[in-house]
Each structure stands twice: as structure tokens, then as C-alpha cells.
mmCIF file of C-alpha atoms in Angstrom:
data_model
loop_
_atom_site.group_PDB
_atom_site.id
_atom_site.type_symbol
_atom_site.label_atom_id
_atom_site.label_comp_id
_atom_site.label_asym_id
_atom_site.label_seq_id
_atom_site.Cartn_x
_atom_site.Cartn_y
_atom_site.Cartn_z
ATOM 1 C CA MET A 1 -54.335 20.173 -2.757
ATOM 2 C CA LYS A 2 -55.447 16.569 -2.247
ATOM 3 C CA VAL A 3 -53.129 15.439 -5.050
ATOM 4 C CA PHE A 4 -50.242 17.330 -3.422
ATOM 5 C CA LYS A 5 -50.971 15.743 -0.013
ATOM 6 C CA ILE A 6 -51.162 12.281 -1.521
ATOM 7 C CA THR A 7 -47.863 12.840 -3.380
ATOM 8 C CA VAL A 8 -46.093 14.065 -0.238
ATOM 9 C CA THR A 9 -47.528 11.201 1.802
ATOM 10 C CA ALA A 10 -46.380 8.713 -0.820
ATOM 11 C CA ALA A 11 -42.891 10.251 -0.876
ATOM 12 C CA ILE A 12 -42.632 10.056 2.919
ATOM 13 C CA ALA A 13 -43.855 6.475 2.866
ATOM 14 C CA SER A 14 -41.246 5.577 0.212
ATOM 15 C CA LEU A 15 -38.510 7.240 2.244
ATOM 16 C CA LEU A 16 -39.545 5.368 5.389
ATOM 17 C CA LEU A 17 -39.625 2.122 3.414
ATOM 18 C CA LEU A 18 -36.101 2.720 2.055
ATOM 19 C CA THR A 19 -34.807 3.595 5.531
ATOM 20 C CA THR A 20 -36.433 0.520 7.058
ATOM 21 C CA THR A 21 -35.110 -1.679 4.254
ATOM 22 C CA ALA A 22 -31.580 -0.335 4.769
ATOM 23 C CA LYS A 23 -31.804 -0.974 8.513
ATOM 24 C CA LEU A 24 -33.100 -4.479 7.948
ATOM 25 C CA ALA A 25 -30.314 -5.128 5.419
ATOM 26 C CA ALA A 26 -27.752 -4.061 8.009
ATOM 27 C CA GLN A 27 -29.344 -6.344 10.584
ATOM 28 C CA ASP A 28 -29.736 -9.252 8.166
ATOM 29 C CA LEU A 29 -26.120 -9.239 6.971
ATOM 30 C CA LYS A 30 -24.540 -11.987 9.049
ATOM 31 C CA GLY A 31 -21.530 -14.217 8.563
ATOM 32 C CA ASN A 32 -17.756 -14.280 8.316
ATOM 33 C CA ILE A 33 -15.120 -12.837 6.011
ATOM 34 C CA SER A 34 -11.579 -14.183 6.085
ATOM 35 C CA ILE A 35 -8.720 -12.080 4.710
ATOM 36 C CA SER A 36 -4.948 -12.570 4.502
ATOM 37 C CA GLY A 37 -1.988 -11.141 2.683
ATOM 38 C CA ALA A 38 0.094 -8.044 2.086
ATOM 39 C CA PHE A 39 1.523 -6.069 4.994
ATOM 40 C CA ALA A 40 1.066 -2.963 2.819
ATOM 41 C CA LEU A 41 -2.728 -3.306 2.836
ATOM 42 C CA TYR A 42 -3.114 -4.666 6.359
ATOM 43 C CA PRO A 43 -3.464 -1.358 8.310
ATOM 44 C CA ILE A 44 -6.123 0.199 6.086
ATOM 45 C CA THR A 45 -8.009 -3.109 5.772
ATOM 46 C CA VAL A 46 -8.205 -3.317 9.571
ATOM 47 C CA LYS A 47 -9.673 0.197 9.609
ATOM 48 C CA TRP A 48 -12.181 -0.659 6.877
ATOM 49 C CA ALA A 49 -13.222 -3.787 8.776
ATOM 50 C CA GLU A 50 -13.719 -1.848 12.024
ATOM 51 C CA GLU A 51 -15.928 0.733 10.342
ATOM 52 C CA PHE A 52 -17.863 -1.869 8.325
ATOM 53 C CA LYS A 53 -18.676 -3.823 11.492
ATOM 54 C CA LYS A 54 -20.210 -0.684 13.016
ATOM 55 C CA ILE A 55 -22.781 -0.831 10.215
ATOM 56 C CA HIS A 56 -23.029 -4.631 10.162
ATOM 57 C CA PRO A 57 -22.306 -5.807 13.732
ATOM 58 C CA ALA A 58 -23.256 -9.407 12.936
ATOM 59 C CA VAL A 59 -20.406 -9.739 10.438
ATOM 60 C CA LYS A 60 -17.097 -11.115 11.721
ATOM 61 C CA ILE A 61 -13.956 -10.239 9.756
ATOM 62 C CA ASP A 62 -10.689 -12.080 10.388
ATOM 63 C CA ILE A 63 -7.572 -10.406 8.934
ATOM 64 C CA GLN A 64 -4.049 -11.813 8.929
ATOM 65 C CA ALA A 65 -0.920 -10.224 7.482
ATOM 66 C CA GLY A 66 1.721 -12.487 5.992
ATOM 67 C CA GLY A 67 2.821 -11.000 2.695
ATOM 68 C CA ALA A 68 1.281 -10.743 -0.761
ATOM 69 C CA GLY A 69 2.434 -14.276 -1.586
ATOM 70 C CA LYS A 70 0.397 -15.681 1.288
ATOM 71 C CA GLY A 71 -2.582 -13.592 0.237
ATOM 72 C CA ILE A 72 -2.664 -14.877 -3.324
ATOM 73 C CA THR A 73 -1.948 -18.482 -2.265
ATOM 74 C CA ASP A 74 -4.652 -18.475 0.409
ATOM 75 C CA VAL A 75 -7.364 -16.996 -1.785
ATOM 76 C CA LEU A 76 -6.654 -19.219 -4.803
ATOM 77 C CA SER A 77 -6.677 -22.242 -2.456
ATOM 78 C CA LYS A 78 -9.998 -20.911 -1.108
ATOM 79 C CA VAL A 79 -8.595 -20.808 2.408
ATOM 80 C CA THR A 80 -9.680 -17.156 2.602
ATOM 81 C CA ASP A 81 -12.331 -15.022 0.943
ATOM 82 C CA ILE A 82 -10.025 -12.121 0.084
ATOM 83 C CA GLY A 83 -6.295 -12.002 -0.573
ATOM 84 C CA LEU A 84 -4.449 -8.726 -0.008
ATOM 85 C CA VAL A 85 -1.987 -8.282 -2.868
ATOM 86 C CA SER A 86 0.437 -5.355 -3.166
ATOM 87 C CA ARG A 87 1.717 -5.961 -6.694
ATOM 88 C CA ASP A 88 0.388 -6.535 -10.176
ATOM 89 C CA LEU A 89 -0.952 -10.029 -10.745
ATOM 90 C CA ASN A 90 0.575 -12.255 -13.392
ATOM 91 C CA ALA A 91 -1.008 -14.248 -16.195
ATOM 92 C CA ALA A 92 -0.664 -17.568 -14.352
ATOM 93 C CA GLU A 93 -2.597 -16.198 -11.359
ATOM 94 C CA PHE A 94 -5.392 -14.878 -13.565
ATOM 95 C CA LYS A 95 -5.511 -18.271 -15.307
ATOM 96 C CA LYS A 96 -6.051 -19.917 -11.901
ATOM 97 C CA GLY A 97 -9.077 -17.712 -11.328
ATOM 98 C CA ALA A 98 -7.664 -14.659 -9.563
ATOM 99 C CA PHE A 99 -10.073 -11.719 -9.742
ATOM 100 C CA ALA A 100 -8.412 -8.419 -8.804
ATOM 101 C CA ILE A 101 -10.081 -5.253 -7.548
ATOM 102 C CA ALA A 102 -7.832 -2.223 -6.978
ATOM 103 C CA VAL A 103 -8.801 -0.516 -3.696
ATOM 104 C CA THR A 104 -6.072 2.086 -3.063
ATOM 105 C CA LYS A 105 -2.474 2.988 -3.896
ATOM 106 C CA ASP A 106 0.848 3.455 -2.121
ATOM 107 C CA ALA A 107 4.568 3.185 -2.877
ATOM 108 C CA VAL A 108 7.708 1.314 -1.898
ATOM 109 C CA ILE A 109 10.394 3.676 -0.607
ATOM 110 C CA PRO A 110 14.133 2.991 -0.108
ATOM 111 C CA THR A 111 15.044 3.479 3.553
ATOM 112 C CA ILE A 112 17.976 3.904 5.952
ATOM 113 C CA SER A 113 18.268 4.136 9.731
ATOM 114 C CA THR A 114 17.828 7.532 11.351
ATOM 115 C CA ALA A 115 21.184 6.725 12.992
ATOM 116 C CA SER A 116 22.910 6.585 9.597
ATOM 117 C CA PRO A 117 25.988 8.827 9.462
ATOM 118 C CA PHE A 118 25.257 9.381 5.754
ATOM 119 C CA ARG A 119 21.739 10.809 6.011
ATOM 120 C CA LYS A 120 22.700 14.501 5.799
ATOM 121 C CA VAL A 121 24.721 14.096 2.611
ATOM 122 C CA LEU A 122 22.122 11.760 1.101
ATOM 123 C CA TYR A 123 19.590 14.566 1.431
ATOM 124 C CA GLU A 124 21.971 16.876 -0.379
ATOM 125 C CA LYS A 125 22.882 14.496 -3.211
ATOM 126 C CA GLY A 126 20.149 11.881 -3.426
ATOM 127 C CA VAL A 127 20.862 8.461 -4.933
ATOM 128 C CA ARG A 128 20.585 7.713 -8.646
ATOM 129 C CA LYS A 129 18.502 4.802 -9.892
ATOM 130 C CA GLU A 130 21.659 3.254 -11.370
ATOM 131 C CA ALA A 131 23.318 3.328 -7.941
ATOM 132 C CA PHE A 132 20.318 1.612 -6.337
ATOM 133 C CA ASN A 133 20.569 -1.012 -9.076
ATOM 134 C CA HIS A 134 24.236 -1.637 -8.212
ATOM 135 C CA ILE A 135 23.326 -1.937 -4.520
ATOM 136 C CA PHE A 136 20.284 -4.213 -4.780
ATOM 137 C CA ILE A 137 20.782 -6.099 -8.069
ATOM 138 C CA THR A 138 24.356 -6.273 -9.418
ATOM 139 C CA GLY A 139 26.175 -6.016 -6.083
ATOM 140 C CA LYS A 140 28.841 -3.738 -7.598
ATOM 141 C CA PHE A 141 28.354 -1.154 -4.847
ATOM 142 C CA ARG A 142 29.390 -2.810 -1.583
ATOM 143 C CA THR A 143 30.834 0.089 0.422
ATOM 144 C CA TRP A 144 29.584 3.606 1.099
ATOM 145 C CA ASN A 145 32.485 5.229 -0.755
ATOM 146 C CA THR A 146 30.947 3.944 -3.998
ATOM 147 C CA LEU A 147 28.216 6.509 -3.351
ATOM 148 C CA GLY A 148 30.775 9.263 -2.967
ATOM 149 C CA PHE A 149 31.298 9.155 0.812
ATOM 150 C CA GLN A 150 34.682 9.253 2.502
ATOM 151 C CA SER A 151 34.013 5.906 4.128
ATOM 152 C CA THR A 152 34.893 2.325 3.294
ATOM 153 C CA ALA A 153 32.185 1.045 5.669
ATOM 154 C CA PRO A 154 30.206 -1.790 4.077
ATOM 155 C CA ILE A 155 26.687 -1.167 2.808
ATOM 156 C CA HIS A 156 24.451 -3.627 4.640
ATOM 157 C CA VAL A 157 21.627 -4.443 2.238
ATOM 158 C CA TYR A 158 18.305 -5.789 3.570
ATOM 159 C CA THR A 159 15.412 -7.318 1.658
ATOM 160 C CA ARG A 160 12.301 -9.422 2.315
ATOM 161 C CA SER A 161 12.332 -13.166 2.953
ATOM 162 C CA ASP A 162 8.599 -13.689 2.336
ATOM 163 C CA ALA A 163 6.915 -13.538 -1.061
ATOM 164 C CA SER A 164 6.351 -9.820 -0.925
ATOM 165 C CA GLY A 165 4.562 -7.292 -3.094
ATOM 166 C CA ALA A 166 6.933 -4.606 -1.813
ATOM 167 C CA ALA A 167 9.970 -6.650 -2.844
ATOM 168 C CA GLU A 168 8.457 -7.551 -6.213
ATOM 169 C CA THR A 169 7.588 -3.904 -6.870
ATOM 170 C CA TRP A 170 11.014 -2.623 -5.772
ATOM 171 C CA ALA A 171 12.671 -5.192 -8.059
ATOM 172 C CA LYS A 172 10.325 -4.202 -10.901
ATOM 173 C CA TYR A 173 11.759 -0.672 -10.674
ATOM 174 C CA PHE A 174 14.956 -2.228 -12.105
ATOM 175 C CA GLY A 175 13.158 -4.564 -14.499
ATOM 176 C CA LYS A 176 13.793 -7.548 -12.224
ATOM 177 C CA LYS A 177 11.980 -10.023 -9.930
ATOM 178 C CA GLN A 178 12.074 -10.369 -6.141
ATOM 179 C CA GLU A 179 14.474 -13.300 -6.360
ATOM 180 C CA ASP A 180 17.007 -10.999 -8.065
ATOM 181 C CA LEU A 181 17.259 -8.712 -5.031
ATOM 182 C CA LEU A 182 20.406 -9.009 -2.927
ATOM 183 C CA GLY A 183 20.612 -8.591 0.835
ATOM 184 C CA VAL A 184 19.924 -10.121 4.215
ATOM 185 C CA ALA A 185 16.376 -11.473 3.998
ATOM 186 C CA VAL A 186 13.949 -10.452 6.752
ATOM 187 C CA PHE A 187 10.314 -11.473 7.178
ATOM 188 C CA GLY A 188 7.631 -8.833 6.835
ATOM 189 C CA ASP A 189 7.543 -5.065 6.580
ATOM 190 C CA PRO A 190 7.729 -4.502 10.371
ATOM 191 C CA GLY A 191 10.690 -6.895 10.640
ATOM 192 C CA LEU A 192 12.510 -5.193 7.783
ATOM 193 C CA ALA A 193 11.948 -1.768 9.350
ATOM 194 C CA GLN A 194 13.376 -2.988 12.660
ATOM 195 C CA ALA A 195 16.447 -4.507 10.994
ATOM 196 C CA ILE A 196 17.197 -1.252 9.178
ATOM 197 C CA LYS A 197 16.568 0.830 12.305
ATOM 198 C CA ARG A 198 19.160 -1.136 14.292
ATOM 199 C CA ASP A 199 21.910 -0.896 11.665
ATOM 200 C CA PRO A 200 23.455 2.539 10.838
ATOM 201 C CA SER A 201 25.057 1.010 7.707
ATOM 202 C CA ALA A 202 21.785 -0.466 6.474
ATOM 203 C CA ILE A 203 19.764 0.244 3.377
ATOM 204 C CA GLY A 204 16.480 -1.413 2.487
ATOM 205 C CA TYR A 205 12.936 -0.505 1.448
ATOM 206 C CA ASN A 206 9.529 -0.220 3.093
ATOM 207 C CA ASN A 207 5.934 0.610 2.371
ATOM 208 C CA ILE A 208 4.890 4.170 3.237
ATOM 209 C CA VAL A 209 2.778 3.255 6.273
ATOM 210 C CA PHE A 210 5.748 1.577 7.948
ATOM 211 C CA ILE A 211 7.907 4.686 7.519
ATOM 212 C CA TYR A 212 5.611 7.546 8.540
ATOM 213 C CA ASP A 213 3.459 8.247 11.581
ATOM 214 C CA THR A 214 0.060 9.228 10.173
ATOM 215 C CA LYS A 215 -0.658 11.411 13.229
ATOM 216 C CA THR A 216 2.502 13.542 13.053
ATOM 217 C CA ASN A 217 2.967 13.016 9.273
ATOM 218 C CA LYS A 218 6.700 12.528 9.958
ATOM 219 C CA PRO A 219 8.964 9.476 9.499
ATOM 220 C CA THR A 220 8.889 7.158 12.505
ATOM 221 C CA ASN A 221 10.061 3.665 13.545
ATOM 222 C CA GLY A 222 13.676 4.873 13.440
ATOM 223 C CA ILE A 223 13.874 4.814 9.642
ATOM 224 C CA ILE A 224 13.769 7.534 6.978
ATOM 225 C CA PRO A 225 13.417 7.530 3.178
ATOM 226 C CA VAL A 226 16.456 7.609 0.923
ATOM 227 C CA PRO A 227 15.751 10.355 -1.644
ATOM 228 C CA ILE A 228 16.016 9.446 -5.329
ATOM 229 C CA ASP A 229 18.031 11.725 -7.621
ATOM 230 C CA LEU A 230 15.401 11.583 -10.348
ATOM 231 C CA ASN A 231 17.189 13.735 -12.926
ATOM 232 C CA ASN A 232 20.616 12.165 -12.260
ATOM 233 C CA ASN A 233 22.392 15.492 -11.820
ATOM 234 C CA GLY A 234 24.232 14.501 -8.636
ATOM 235 C CA LYS A 235 22.202 16.660 -6.275
ATOM 236 C CA LEU A 236 18.766 16.606 -4.702
ATOM 237 C CA ASP A 237 16.884 19.499 -6.268
ATOM 238 C CA PRO A 238 14.020 21.133 -4.327
ATOM 239 C CA GLU A 239 11.385 19.534 -6.581
ATOM 240 C CA GLU A 240 12.890 16.090 -5.833
ATOM 241 C CA ASN A 241 12.883 16.583 -2.057
ATOM 242 C CA PHE A 242 9.330 15.614 -1.095
ATOM 243 C CA TYR A 243 10.025 13.210 1.793
ATOM 244 C CA ASP A 244 9.676 15.498 4.831
ATOM 245 C CA THR A 245 6.049 14.602 5.493
ATOM 246 C CA ILE A 246 3.693 11.884 4.332
ATOM 247 C CA ASP A 247 1.498 14.573 2.771
ATOM 248 C CA ASP A 248 4.407 15.832 0.655
ATOM 249 C CA LEU A 249 5.224 12.303 -0.497
ATOM 250 C CA ILE A 250 1.617 11.442 -1.344
ATOM 251 C CA ALA A 251 1.290 14.678 -3.319
ATOM 252 C CA ALA A 252 4.441 13.757 -5.276
ATOM 253 C CA ILE A 253 3.029 10.302 -6.055
ATOM 254 C CA VAL A 254 -0.314 11.756 -7.188
ATOM 255 C CA ALA A 255 1.520 14.283 -9.376
ATOM 256 C CA GLY A 256 3.619 11.515 -10.930
ATOM 257 C CA LYS A 257 6.896 12.925 -9.597
ATOM 258 C CA TYR A 258 7.687 9.724 -7.706
ATOM 259 C CA PRO A 259 8.197 6.887 -10.217
ATOM 260 C CA SER A 260 5.745 4.043 -10.750
ATOM 261 C CA PRO A 261 6.991 1.454 -9.986
ATOM 262 C CA PRO A 262 7.828 1.621 -7.117
ATOM 263 C CA ALA A 263 4.487 3.432 -6.670
ATOM 264 C CA ARG A 264 1.757 0.848 -7.303
ATOM 265 C CA ASP A 265 -1.932 -0.072 -6.924
ATOM 266 C CA LEU A 266 -3.026 -2.363 -4.082
ATOM 267 C CA TYR A 267 -5.608 -5.083 -4.643
ATOM 268 C CA PHE A 268 -8.306 -7.165 -3.031
ATOM 269 C CA VAL A 269 -8.185 -10.514 -4.847
ATOM 270 C CA THR A 270 -10.935 -13.122 -4.844
ATOM 271 C CA SER A 271 -11.180 -16.555 -6.410
ATOM 272 C CA GLY A 272 -13.369 -15.742 -9.377
ATOM 273 C CA LYS A 273 -15.796 -12.827 -9.387
ATOM 274 C CA PRO A 274 -17.062 -12.430 -5.810
ATOM 275 C CA ALA A 275 -20.459 -14.081 -5.321
ATOM 276 C CA ASN A 276 -20.729 -14.184 -1.514
ATOM 277 C CA PRO A 277 -23.137 -11.326 -0.600
ATOM 278 C CA ILE A 278 -21.165 -10.414 2.532
ATOM 279 C CA VAL A 279 -17.854 -10.232 0.651
ATOM 280 C CA LYS A 280 -19.470 -8.200 -2.132
ATOM 281 C CA GLU A 281 -20.990 -5.764 0.365
ATOM 282 C CA PHE A 282 -17.641 -5.300 2.118
ATOM 283 C CA ILE A 283 -15.814 -4.611 -1.158
ATOM 284 C CA LYS A 284 -18.530 -2.145 -2.212
ATOM 285 C CA TYR A 285 -18.174 -0.386 1.136
ATOM 286 C CA VAL A 286 -14.376 -0.163 0.713
ATOM 287 C CA LEU A 287 -14.788 1.449 -2.731
ATOM 288 C CA THR A 288 -17.422 3.944 -1.521
ATOM 289 C CA ASN A 289 -17.791 5.103 2.087
ATOM 290 C CA GLY A 290 -14.565 3.402 3.106
ATOM 291 C CA GLN A 291 -12.539 5.745 0.897
ATOM 292 C CA GLN A 292 -12.927 8.533 3.465
ATOM 293 C CA TYR A 293 -10.278 6.801 5.614
ATOM 294 C CA VAL A 294 -7.683 6.290 2.870
ATOM 295 C CA THR A 295 -5.770 9.577 3.050
ATOM 296 C CA GLU A 296 -5.662 9.804 6.840
ATOM 297 C CA ALA A 297 -4.335 6.242 6.961
ATOM 298 C CA GLY A 298 -1.391 7.163 4.706
ATOM 299 C CA TYR A 299 -2.591 5.848 1.346
ATOM 300 C CA ILE A 300 -3.439 7.463 -1.989
ATOM 301 C CA LYS A 301 -7.080 7.843 -2.936
ATOM 302 C CA PHE A 302 -8.185 6.875 -6.436
ATOM 303 C CA SER A 303 -10.065 9.223 -8.744
ATOM 304 C CA LYS A 304 -13.844 8.932 -8.861
ATOM 305 C CA GLU A 305 -13.577 7.421 -12.357
ATOM 306 C CA LYS A 306 -11.140 4.752 -11.163
ATOM 307 C CA LEU A 307 -13.324 3.886 -8.160
ATOM 308 C CA ASN A 308 -16.418 3.561 -10.352
ATOM 309 C CA LYS A 309 -14.516 1.304 -12.738
ATOM 310 C CA GLU A 310 -13.479 -1.000 -9.879
ATOM 311 C CA LEU A 311 -16.983 -0.882 -8.372
ATOM 312 C CA GLU A 312 -18.456 -2.146 -11.639
ATOM 313 C CA LYS A 313 -16.435 -5.339 -11.205
ATOM 314 C CA VAL A 314 -18.472 -6.394 -8.161
ATOM 315 C CA LYS A 315 -21.927 -5.391 -9.357
#
């Protein structure tokens, strides 16, 4: 009995020590984290920062959106600790010391205004990849009748003016680069959404979180997705029509029904492997407890295997 009592007492003492150590660690973690970059990652990063600061109130986190290009430039220049990047990194960036950790996933979606007179038919026919290519890349399709409508109204194409992961990923869908995209250039995802909303003849593209309201799960901001005719049969089949709610779209991305690209991973990028204890702790939090906020915020959660693989990068 004495051995049992000693063992229990030792176990309780160890548990109290671990709890005290954890509390002290939370109290001792002090300092600043600076983050900038992709509009696509901005909303969920703000949420992660808010929740992290509840655990570590002495940590200050400054987050600025400005596009993936700003994120990668700032972090490689060591202006910030973390760059938010919503596209795959290239060899030149890795050569400069970029260290990428995938934290979640989303997709770039073609969009039109809810005021578009073509929306009903678009949801009956969809738009083929080749047609999107002629709208955004070759410029062969300049009027709506080229898509089969009885209208010679011009197609007003909109794109991003900033170095954008969304633009780069949308262009990659056609095997091209952002600079190959045609259209009126607008800064930022919110700006692009507003431009499309105001123009019934517009077509553009946006990240999921700037299309849907995560509370109602429905498209918001006055824009809606343009459905892709994935099998090129000239009509939108039931299995291709997964845009009604954000949950339907996310399920289609997870199932691989929505193409990748324009579905893509989103990254935290640091200059070299992160060494700052505060930055490391924040990234670890994002890949563990922080994942509980991913789905409700309108993003796609990684598998446990993928998360563990990314977590190993910061250990």
C-alpha cells in the first residue's frame, strides 16, 4: 500500500509540475511577431493570432494584408517574421532562403456579379476551361455571345494589380503566369470583389473567403461563383454544381472534384528555418490547436499526416 501511495503521490506531483511549467511557459512567452502578405490567408491568420494571444497575452502580433508578393518580399528582406503566401514558391525564392510551411488550403474561384443577366444560364451550362482561357489569356472571347448568349455586350474582365497568389494560381490553371492574365487590374481581393459586384458585365476571380459568408454559408459581397463545366459537355451536371454553399464547395475540393490548381495550399514563409521561439510556438499552435478554426473560417483542413509532416519542419 505504501508503494501505491508513493506512486500516486509522485504522479500527482509530476502532473502539478507539468501544469505549473505550462503556465509559466505561457507567462514567460513575451515579444512581437510581424506578419504580412496574402489576402487569402489574412482572415484565418487574424483568428489564429487572436486565439494565440489568449494563451500568451504578452505576445503582440502585427498582421498586414498586401498580397502574396508583399509577403514573400517582406520576409526575405527580414522586414517581417512571417510572410503569408498563397501560391507555390519558386526555385529562386527557395535559393534566397525561403522556408515554407503549409498551414491550410483554399481555392481561387471565377466570379461574376449577382446582378449579372447571365447568371441563370451560366448555372445551366457552366463555362469550359477553354472558354475561360479565351477570356483571361488569349482575349479571343470579348463579348458574351461568344459564350452562347444572345447578347453582344462586352465581357469586362478584371484581374489583380498586386503580385497576387490568387492571380498566379488562376493563371497556373491555364499553364501561364500572372502577367499573362488580361483585364482591368484592381488591387487586392476585397477591391476585386467590389469591382466585379458593381459591374453586371464583369468576370473575375476571388478567394473563397471573399465570396462566401461563413455564418450563412452562402455567397455574399454581391458576387457569385462561375461554375466550371468540368467534363466539357455543354451543361452543368448535378455533380459539377457544388457552389450553393461553402460547405458544398469545400467538400468538392476535398474530394478532388474541383481542379487543383486553382485549388492550392497556403503557406507561412520564414527566412530560413524559424529559430525565434515565439515564431516557432505560434506556427506550432497554428498546426495543432489552431486547426479547430480552419473549417468554420472557410478553409480546408489538412489530413493529420499532412499536419504532422509540416509540424516536423519547425521542431
